[in-house]
Short mmCIF file of C-alpha atoms in Angstrom, two decimals:
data_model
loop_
_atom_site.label_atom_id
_atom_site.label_comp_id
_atom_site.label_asym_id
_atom_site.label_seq_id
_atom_site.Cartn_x
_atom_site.Cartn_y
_atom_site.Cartn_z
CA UNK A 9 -30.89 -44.20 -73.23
CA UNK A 10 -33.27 -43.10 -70.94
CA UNK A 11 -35.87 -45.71 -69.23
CA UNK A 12 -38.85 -43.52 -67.61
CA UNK A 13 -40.85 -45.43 -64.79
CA UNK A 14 -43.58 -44.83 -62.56
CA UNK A 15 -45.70 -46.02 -59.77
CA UNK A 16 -49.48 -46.85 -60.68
CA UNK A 17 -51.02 -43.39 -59.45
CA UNK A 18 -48.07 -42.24 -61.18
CA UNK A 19 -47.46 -39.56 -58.16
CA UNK A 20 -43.99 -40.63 -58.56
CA UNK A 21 -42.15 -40.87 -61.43
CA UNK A 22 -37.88 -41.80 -62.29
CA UNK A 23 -35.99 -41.64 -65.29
CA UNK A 24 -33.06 -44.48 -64.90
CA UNK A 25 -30.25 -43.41 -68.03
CA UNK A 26 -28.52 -45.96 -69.12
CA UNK A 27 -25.40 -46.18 -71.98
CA UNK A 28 -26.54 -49.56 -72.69
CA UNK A 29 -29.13 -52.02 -71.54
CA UNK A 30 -26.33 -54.13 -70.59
CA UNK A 31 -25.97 -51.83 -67.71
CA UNK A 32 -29.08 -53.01 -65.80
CA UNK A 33 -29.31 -56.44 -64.96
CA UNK A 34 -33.09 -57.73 -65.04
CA UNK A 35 -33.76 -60.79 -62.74
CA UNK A 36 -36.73 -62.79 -61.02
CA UNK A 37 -36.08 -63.90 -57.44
CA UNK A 38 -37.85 -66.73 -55.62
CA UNK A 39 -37.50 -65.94 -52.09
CA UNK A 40 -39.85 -65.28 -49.36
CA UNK A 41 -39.05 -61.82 -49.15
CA UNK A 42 -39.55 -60.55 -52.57
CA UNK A 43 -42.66 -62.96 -52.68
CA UNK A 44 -44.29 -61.04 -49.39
CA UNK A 45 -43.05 -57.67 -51.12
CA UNK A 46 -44.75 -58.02 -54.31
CA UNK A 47 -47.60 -60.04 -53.19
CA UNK A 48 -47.03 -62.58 -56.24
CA UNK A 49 -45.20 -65.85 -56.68
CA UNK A 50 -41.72 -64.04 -57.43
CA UNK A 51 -40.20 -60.52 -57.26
CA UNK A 52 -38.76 -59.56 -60.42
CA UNK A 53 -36.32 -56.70 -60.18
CA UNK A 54 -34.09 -54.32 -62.40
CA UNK A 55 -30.19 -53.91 -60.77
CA UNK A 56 -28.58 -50.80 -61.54
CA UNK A 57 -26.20 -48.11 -60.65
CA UNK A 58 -27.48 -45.51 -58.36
CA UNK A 59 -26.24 -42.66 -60.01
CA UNK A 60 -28.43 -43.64 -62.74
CA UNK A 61 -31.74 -42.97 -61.18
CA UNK A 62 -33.04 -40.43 -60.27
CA UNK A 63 -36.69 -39.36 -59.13
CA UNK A 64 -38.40 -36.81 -61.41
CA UNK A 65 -41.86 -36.22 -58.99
CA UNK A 66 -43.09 -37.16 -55.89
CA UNK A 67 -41.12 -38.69 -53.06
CA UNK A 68 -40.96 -42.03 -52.24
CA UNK A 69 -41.73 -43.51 -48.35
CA UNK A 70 -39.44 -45.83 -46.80
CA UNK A 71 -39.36 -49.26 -44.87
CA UNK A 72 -36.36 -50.88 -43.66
CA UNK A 73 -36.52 -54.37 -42.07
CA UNK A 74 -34.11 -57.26 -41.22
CA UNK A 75 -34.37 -59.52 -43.68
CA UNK A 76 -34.07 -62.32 -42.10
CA UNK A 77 -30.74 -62.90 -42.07
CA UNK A 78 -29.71 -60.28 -40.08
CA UNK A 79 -28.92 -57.27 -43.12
CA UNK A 80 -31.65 -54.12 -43.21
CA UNK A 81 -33.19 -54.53 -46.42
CA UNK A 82 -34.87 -50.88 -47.54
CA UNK A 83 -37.76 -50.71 -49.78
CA UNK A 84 -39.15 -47.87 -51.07
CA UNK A 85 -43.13 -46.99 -52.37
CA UNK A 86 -45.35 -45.05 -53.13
CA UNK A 87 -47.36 -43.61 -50.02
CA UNK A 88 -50.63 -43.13 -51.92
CA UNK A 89 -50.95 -46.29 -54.26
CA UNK A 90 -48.52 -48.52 -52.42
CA UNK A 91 -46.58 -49.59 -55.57
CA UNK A 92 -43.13 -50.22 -54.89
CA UNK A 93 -40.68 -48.51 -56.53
CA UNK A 94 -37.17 -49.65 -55.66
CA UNK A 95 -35.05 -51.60 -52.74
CA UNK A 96 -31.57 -52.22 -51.84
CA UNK A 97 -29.69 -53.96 -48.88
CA UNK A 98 -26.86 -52.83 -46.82
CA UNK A 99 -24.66 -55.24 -48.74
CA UNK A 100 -26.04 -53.50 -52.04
CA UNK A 101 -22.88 -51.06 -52.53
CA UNK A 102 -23.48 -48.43 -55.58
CA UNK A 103 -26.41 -50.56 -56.75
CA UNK A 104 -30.70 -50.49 -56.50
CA UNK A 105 -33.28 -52.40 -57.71
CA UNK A 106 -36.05 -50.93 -58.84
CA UNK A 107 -39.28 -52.95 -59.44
CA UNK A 108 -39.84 -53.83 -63.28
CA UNK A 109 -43.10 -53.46 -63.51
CA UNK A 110 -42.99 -49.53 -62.50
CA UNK A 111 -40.71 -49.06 -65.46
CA UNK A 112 -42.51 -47.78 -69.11
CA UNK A 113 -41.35 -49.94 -71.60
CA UNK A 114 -40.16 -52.96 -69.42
CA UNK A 115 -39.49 -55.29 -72.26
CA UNK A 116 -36.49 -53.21 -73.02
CA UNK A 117 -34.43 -54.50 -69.93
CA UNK A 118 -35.38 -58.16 -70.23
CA UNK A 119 -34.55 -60.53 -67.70
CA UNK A 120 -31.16 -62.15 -67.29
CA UNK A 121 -31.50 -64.32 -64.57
CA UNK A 122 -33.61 -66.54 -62.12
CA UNK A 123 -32.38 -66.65 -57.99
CA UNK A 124 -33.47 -68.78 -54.93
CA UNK A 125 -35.05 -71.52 -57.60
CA UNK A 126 -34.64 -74.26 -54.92
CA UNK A 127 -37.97 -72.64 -53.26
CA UNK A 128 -39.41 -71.67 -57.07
CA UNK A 129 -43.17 -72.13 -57.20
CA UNK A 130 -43.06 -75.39 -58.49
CA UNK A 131 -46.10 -74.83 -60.97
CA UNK A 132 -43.42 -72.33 -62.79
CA UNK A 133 -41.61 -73.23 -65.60
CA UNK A 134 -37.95 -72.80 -65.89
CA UNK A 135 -37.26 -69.94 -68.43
CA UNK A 136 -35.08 -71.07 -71.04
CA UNK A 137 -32.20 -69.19 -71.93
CA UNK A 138 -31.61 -67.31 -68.20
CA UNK A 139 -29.17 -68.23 -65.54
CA UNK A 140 -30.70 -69.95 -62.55
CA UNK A 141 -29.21 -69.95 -59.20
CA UNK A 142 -30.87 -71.92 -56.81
CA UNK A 143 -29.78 -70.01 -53.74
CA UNK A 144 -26.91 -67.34 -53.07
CA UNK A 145 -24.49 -68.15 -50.75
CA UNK A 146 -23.82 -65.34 -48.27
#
């Protein structure tokens, strides 16, 4: 199945193919990174293969940074609107996350998973029915 994505001005757009949308693993993390990257009170990201994305328009700029604990964490965007489109650490091996909310039809790819709860907005809810890991042990 294919999932097509975008970024808002929709200069760039992906296709991620899929043989099953238990392929992709959907997830909301709590950390300070993916809160400062998204601007929001969580980062919610898709994990997939590689091989299974590919950009069908436009070319996405890149920003790596330490991320704090000493791996280079790349992020890439969209130059013109500034939505981000996907990101991946050094540790990341044949995987990337793209950002859910640049993808279509989002619901299809729901989440699976909650990580870093221990520093969780505490005004959030817990979402029933997900796995919640309240840090990841490196």
């Amino acid at each position: 199945m294919i999932h097509p994505g975008s970024c808002y001005c929709r200069e760039i757009t992906y296709e991620v193919t899929l043989a099953s949308p238990d392929d992709a693993r959907t997830s909301l993390c709590h950390c300070k990174n993916c809160k400062k990257w998204t601007g929001s009170a969580f980062g919610i990201t898709t994990k997939i293969a590689k091989d299974t994305f590919k950009i069908t328009a436009g070319t996405p700029k890149e920003h790596v940074m330490d991320n704090g604990s000493g791996t280079m964490l790349h992020r890439e965007f969209c130059a013109t609107c500034g939505a981000g489109i996907l990101e991946y650490g050094e540790n990341a091996g044949d995987f990337i996350y793209i950002t859910y909310g640049t993808l279509d039809e989002p619901e299809k790819l729901p989440p699976k998973g909650e990580f870093f709860c221990k520093v969780k907005a505490s005004w959030l809810p817990e979402i029933p029915g997900l796995f919640h890991k309240q840090e990841i042990k490196t």
